[in-house]
XYZ file of C-alpha atoms in Angstrom:
421
model
C 58.904 93.588 76.083
C 57.733 90.597 74.119
C 55.827 88.242 76.454
C 57.634 85.120 75.145
C 60.954 86.781 75.688
C 59.953 87.802 79.210
C 59.057 84.229 79.992
C 62.377 83.015 78.622
C 64.331 85.531 80.679
C 62.434 84.405 83.800
C 63.492 80.841 83.185
C 67.129 81.929 82.887
C 66.958 83.937 86.084
C 65.420 80.902 87.867
C 68.365 78.757 86.880
C 66.740 76.969 83.990
C 69.339 78.215 81.552
C 69.054 75.584 78.846
C 65.268 75.756 78.612
C 65.265 79.574 78.653
C 67.967 79.851 75.978
C 66.166 77.415 73.751
C 63.060 79.629 73.903
C 65.171 82.729 73.147
C 66.821 81.051 70.202
C 63.502 79.913 68.774
C 62.070 83.418 69.185
C 65.031 85.160 67.557
C 64.094 83.640 64.153
C 60.637 85.240 64.038
C 60.875 88.261 66.328
C 60.518 91.880 65.177
C 63.582 94.107 65.048
C 63.043 95.654 68.441
C 62.864 92.218 70.118
C 65.915 91.036 68.171
C 67.873 94.042 69.573
C 66.783 93.072 73.095
C 67.749 89.423 72.484
C 71.147 90.518 71.199
C 71.709 92.592 74.386
C 70.606 89.619 76.488
C 73.113 87.388 74.715
C 75.852 89.922 75.197
C 75.134 90.291 78.923
C 75.217 86.470 79.314
C 78.594 86.307 77.584
C 77.178 84.644 74.478
C 78.705 87.176 72.152
C 78.886 84.744 69.242
C 75.107 84.492 69.334
C 74.559 88.233 69.737
C 76.688 89.264 66.783
C 74.613 87.754 63.889
C 71.497 89.480 65.221
C 73.318 92.825 65.406
C 74.727 92.418 61.872
C 71.220 91.716 60.570
C 69.926 94.856 62.265
C 72.816 96.934 60.840
C 71.804 95.856 57.358
C 68.229 97.008 58.066
C 69.346 100.296 59.665
C 72.619 101.328 58.019
C 72.396 104.867 59.549
C 72.055 103.727 63.156
C 75.467 104.351 64.732
C 74.501 102.670 67.996
C 74.174 99.349 66.156
C 77.653 99.821 64.607
C 79.040 100.503 68.075
C 77.283 97.459 69.489
C 78.718 95.315 66.672
C 82.171 96.739 67.403
C 81.903 95.712 71.063
C 81.007 92.176 69.936
C 83.912 92.053 67.526
C 86.271 93.244 70.228
C 85.009 90.658 72.727
C 85.589 88.003 70.114
C 89.149 89.147 69.525
C 88.371 90.618 66.126
C 89.748 94.034 66.976
C 90.617 95.111 63.429
C 86.979 94.593 62.390
C 85.879 96.469 65.528
C 88.066 99.482 64.607
C 86.784 99.398 61.048
C 83.205 99.339 62.294
C 83.731 102.233 64.682
C 85.381 104.393 62.034
C 82.206 104.068 59.975
C 80.277 106.149 62.517
C 79.980 109.776 61.397
C 80.884 112.656 63.676
C 77.258 113.894 63.509
C 75.919 110.609 64.766
C 74.834 110.540 68.473
C 76.926 107.363 68.846
C 80.104 109.049 67.711
C 81.350 109.930 71.238
C 80.735 106.292 72.276
C 82.716 105.186 69.246
C 85.699 107.266 70.285
C 85.622 105.825 73.817
C 85.529 102.283 72.402
C 88.345 103.054 69.976
C 90.390 104.431 72.865
C 89.905 101.196 74.761
C 90.930 99.094 71.839
C 94.042 101.210 71.062
C 95.109 101.279 74.682
C 94.770 97.488 74.902
C 96.992 97.308 71.795
C 99.612 99.559 73.440
C 98.822 102.460 71.108
C 98.441 104.891 73.967
C 98.998 108.067 71.970
C 96.239 107.159 69.540
C 93.934 106.190 72.400
C 94.570 109.548 74.108
C 93.869 111.358 70.864
C 90.473 109.654 70.541
C 89.480 110.533 74.101
C 90.579 114.180 73.698
C 88.634 114.409 70.442
C 85.542 113.164 72.248
C 86.145 115.677 75.097
C 86.443 118.505 72.553
C 82.992 117.591 71.156
C 81.362 117.170 74.538
C 83.527 118.885 77.233
C 80.971 118.399 79.974
C 80.088 114.820 79.305
C 80.888 112.878 82.542
C 81.434 109.568 80.775
C 84.221 111.131 78.724
C 85.745 112.770 81.790
C 85.723 109.455 83.525
C 87.202 107.783 80.451
C 90.111 110.218 80.491
C 90.654 109.719 84.166
C 90.630 105.984 83.723
C 92.989 106.193 80.785
C 95.595 108.201 82.701
C 95.128 106.013 85.828
C 95.787 102.809 83.835
C 98.805 104.407 82.179
C 100.255 105.229 85.557
C 99.910 108.975 85.023
C 98.127 109.396 88.379
C 98.509 113.091 88.850
C 96.896 113.661 85.403
C 93.981 111.377 86.235
C 92.933 113.106 89.479
C 91.409 116.291 88.000
C 89.198 114.304 85.612
C 87.853 112.118 88.394
C 87.313 115.200 90.541
C 85.284 116.786 87.809
C 83.117 113.671 87.487
C 82.485 113.576 91.235
C 81.672 117.313 91.281
C 79.213 116.948 88.403
C 77.616 113.837 89.971
C 75.961 112.988 86.628
C 77.364 109.595 85.803
C 74.652 107.154 84.691
C 73.321 105.007 87.558
C 74.353 101.887 85.773
C 77.954 102.998 85.308
C 80.107 100.031 86.382
C 82.940 101.949 88.091
C 82.974 104.212 91.141
C 84.822 107.531 90.528
C 85.487 108.022 94.277
C 87.250 104.623 94.443
C 89.204 105.420 91.265
C 90.440 108.798 92.535
C 91.320 107.100 95.839
C 93.529 104.664 93.933
C 95.194 107.513 92.132
C 95.895 109.394 95.356
C 97.177 106.203 97.021
C 99.514 105.514 94.105
C 101.074 108.951 94.524
C 101.570 108.452 98.261
C 98.791 110.898 99.259
C 97.252 108.433 101.637
C 95.172 110.797 103.741
C 93.394 112.075 100.581
C 93.021 108.486 99.384
C 91.310 107.491 102.664
C 88.857 110.356 102.353
C 87.726 109.222 98.907
C 87.735 105.526 99.831
C 85.289 106.373 102.681
C 83.044 108.190 100.220
C 83.243 105.512 97.649
C 82.512 102.663 100.069
C 79.445 104.464 101.363
C 78.073 104.298 97.854
C 79.175 100.736 97.000
C 81.092 98.146 98.990
C 83.019 96.569 96.150
C 85.759 93.989 96.921
C 88.509 96.050 95.285
C 87.299 99.212 97.083
C 87.323 97.523 100.459
C 90.771 96.107 99.836
C 92.132 99.443 98.675
C 90.633 101.167 101.703
C 92.140 98.642 104.096
C 95.512 98.622 102.382
C 95.737 102.403 102.354
C 94.844 102.564 106.058
C 97.730 100.200 106.733
C 100.124 102.618 104.993
C 99.323 105.329 107.581
C 99.302 102.849 110.552
C 95.543 103.213 110.996
C 95.234 99.586 112.010
C 91.704 99.807 113.392
C 90.359 101.038 110.035
C 92.388 98.477 108.200
C 91.019 95.607 110.342
C 87.471 96.896 109.858
C 87.701 97.061 106.065
C 89.597 93.780 105.591
C 87.195 91.995 107.978
C 84.239 93.289 106.015
C 85.886 92.121 102.817
C 86.621 88.654 104.243
C 82.981 88.281 105.289
C 81.620 89.283 101.889
C 84.263 87.750 99.643
C 86.445 85.144 101.473
C 87.974 84.019 98.187
C 89.736 87.380 97.918
C 92.746 85.728 99.460
C 95.068 88.688 98.977
C 93.436 90.265 102.010
C 94.524 87.649 104.552
C 98.174 88.627 105.169
C 97.280 92.258 105.381
C 94.444 91.662 107.862
C 96.851 89.457 109.875
C 99.447 92.228 109.878
C 96.945 94.834 111.056
C 95.789 92.533 113.886
C 99.435 91.751 114.806
C 100.132 95.454 114.956
C 97.226 95.778 117.429
C 98.761 92.979 119.460
C 95.742 90.758 118.690
C 97.994 87.766 118.126
C 95.521 84.922 118.431
C 93.161 86.565 115.909
C 96.082 87.163 113.565
C 97.100 83.501 113.829
C 93.562 82.342 113.036
C 93.366 84.644 109.997
C 96.633 83.257 108.636
C 95.533 79.680 109.149
C 92.341 80.359 107.266
C 94.283 82.113 104.495
C 96.654 79.196 104.052
C 93.742 76.810 103.951
C 92.344 78.795 101.060
C 95.588 79.627 99.210
C 98.450 77.275 100.177
C 100.918 78.855 97.728
C 100.462 82.465 98.841
C 103.995 83.545 99.813
C 102.788 86.584 101.769
C 100.783 84.371 104.097
C 103.790 82.311 105.103
C 105.945 85.459 105.363
C 103.424 87.032 107.733
C 103.144 83.822 109.688
C 106.961 83.878 110.133
C 106.772 87.448 111.442
C 104.024 86.498 113.828
C 106.069 83.595 115.183
C 109.151 85.757 115.569
C 107.057 88.337 117.482
C 105.855 85.534 119.790
C 109.465 84.442 120.395
C 109.162 81.248 118.399
C 112.321 81.638 116.344
C 112.486 78.122 114.878
C 108.839 78.236 113.844
C 109.469 81.521 112.169
C 112.483 80.036 110.395
C 110.326 77.126 109.127
C 107.798 79.451 107.566
C 110.495 81.591 105.892
C 111.965 78.440 104.397
C 108.545 77.528 103.044
C 108.397 80.887 101.309
C 111.796 80.359 99.753
C 110.893 76.829 98.704
C 107.869 78.286 96.816
C 109.830 81.189 95.396
C 113.625 81.538 95.835
C 113.323 85.043 94.365
C 111.362 86.336 97.395
C 114.038 88.713 98.652
C 112.091 89.764 101.746
C 111.991 86.181 103.008
C 115.660 85.608 102.225
C 116.714 88.783 104.012
C 114.682 87.985 107.131
C 116.034 84.462 107.242
C 119.619 85.684 106.859
C 119.036 88.184 109.669
C 117.742 85.408 111.914
C 120.737 83.177 111.107
C 123.093 86.018 111.946
C 121.389 86.854 115.234
C 121.555 83.126 116.176
C 125.178 82.776 114.895
C 124.037 80.051 112.493
C 126.878 80.513 110.019
C 126.820 77.160 108.328
C 123.112 77.618 107.585
C 123.870 81.067 106.194
C 126.514 79.710 103.796
C 124.181 76.875 102.757
C 121.273 79.255 102.054
C 123.270 81.626 99.887
C 124.859 78.762 97.988
C 121.333 77.417 97.350
C 120.253 80.819 96.015
C 123.329 81.010 93.793
C 122.325 77.654 92.286
C 118.970 79.151 91.343
C 120.639 82.174 89.767
C 119.637 84.483 92.626
C 122.258 87.096 93.484
C 122.060 90.131 95.670
C 124.973 92.085 97.288
C 122.878 92.004 100.500
C 123.255 88.192 100.532
C 127.031 88.517 100.112
C 127.248 90.687 103.164
C 125.821 87.890 105.392
C 127.796 85.240 103.546
C 130.974 87.239 104.178
C 130.339 87.357 107.920
C 129.550 83.579 107.990
C 132.687 82.697 106.080
C 134.782 84.912 108.336
C 133.439 83.243 111.450
C 134.259 79.860 109.876
C 137.843 81.042 109.272
C 137.424 80.865 105.493
C 139.128 84.265 105.256
C 139.981 84.443 101.556
C 136.370 83.606 100.602
C 135.047 86.056 103.190
C 137.145 88.892 101.738
C 135.767 88.183 98.304
C 132.204 88.065 99.567
C 132.672 91.374 101.336
C 134.122 92.842 98.144
C 130.940 91.845 96.330
C 128.761 93.334 99.038
C 130.628 96.639 98.954
C 129.647 97.142 95.283
C 126.217 98.124 96.583
C 127.002 99.288 100.107
C 130.275 101.080 99.601
C 129.687 103.663 102.367
C 128.151 101.298 104.933
C 130.490 101.875 107.907
C 129.823 98.546 109.706
C 130.369 96.630 106.467
C 133.579 98.573 105.712
C 134.951 97.645 109.111
C 134.094 93.934 108.809
C 135.540 93.806 105.304
C 138.756 95.598 106.325
C 139.576 93.165 109.088
C 138.600 90.185 106.941
C 141.042 91.389 104.239
C 143.803 92.037 106.728
C 143.448 88.571 108.286
C 143.410 87.031 104.828
C 146.727 88.633 104.083
C 145.246 91.217 101.698
C 147.029 94.115 103.434
C 146.631 96.735 100.695
C 142.883 96.153 100.410
C 142.535 96.196 104.178
C 144.403 99.517 104.477
C 142.324 101.032 101.662
C 139.103 100.035 103.421
C 140.248 101.380 106.769
C 141.200 104.701 105.178
C 137.722 105.006 103.688
C 136.181 104.122 107.007
C 138.292 106.793 108.742
C 137.117 109.411 106.168
C 133.571 108.586 107.205
C 134.340 108.435 110.949
C 137.221 110.938 111.473
C 136.903 110.617 115.264
C 137.846 106.899 115.254
C 141.232 107.086 116.965
C 141.450 103.310 117.100
C 141.283 103.150 113.284
C 143.823 105.922 112.998
C 146.203 104.089 115.304
C 145.714 100.766 113.438
C 146.509 102.490 110.105
C 149.633 104.005 111.595
C 150.838 100.589 112.749
C 150.049 99.039 109.351
C 151.924 101.729 107.380
C 155.086 101.928 109.490
């Protein structure tokens, strides 16, 4: 490497960015082509793509048969949002050029980002046909299908990459972690855990640690979940998504004080994270602090009235505590925000019934039954609400349906007989 360039890079690495970049810029005007190529790569790595591109274009003019330069230029164009020019550049690379396979991978990325998935897949399969054992291509296909949500299709490609064990050392992604994600997405959690363990042994990435911990939670392996989430918190505390899941795992192990501290820390770092308040509510309910739990659920709803989990848990709490006015008020508030769910109507119907607002209760129950038409407890509540509201035909109809689901209910049979005499 050019001595002046080495000195400039050293300055940049030491934090003297401006001075180092000035030296690089000065050198780029007089350097030989090899040094210019190195400078262009340095600029690209530093995110200064607009500085890298002119150097690459100059080199392309000097070496028009060098496909790697065309591919490099295409990456620069793509980073700068000039995707049409990137595609045009990549299509210039001949099939006989060593950079052709790279060009197909880059084209696939561009087309997939544009939503042209069939074209992207075609480019990848064309590359695989030319080099069926190339691990970068196998990985590219696995990644393509994973990103598309075709998890089952991605797994064999990642397996082949792992079996070959020939990915370049500087490859930015870990195939074991990627196949673990695919297994997790298909509900094959045990297989996912196996590959997460392998992947983490090679590289403890933040996403890998989170995926490992989250997957362990799905199979109730709370010890493993706590271990992975704790490691992630220590290495990357700004990865705030981890906090509610770590708290949940600790709560499941009955480590309540630790769970509480984790949630407090999470809220201090991300005060608008709904999941943190939701988990805090659950922790308070588990400790018998009902009103504290209620307060945290109301904070979730204040942040996001569309958070159905928080709404359902609050409605359940109100019902258990016979807080019927609060139930009606909450559902009315949600209606004002355009939030509607038949589940809400079920609780609203019960609250209205208990407040002797029988006609409104019958209507609310009718709305709830649109989604829960064979829920036996709901049918019974709705039947008696209708009967007491004077809607005899509707009440009888609901009781008949309930009796068809519970033919041994002699009390229902007797009530129907009295109503139809």
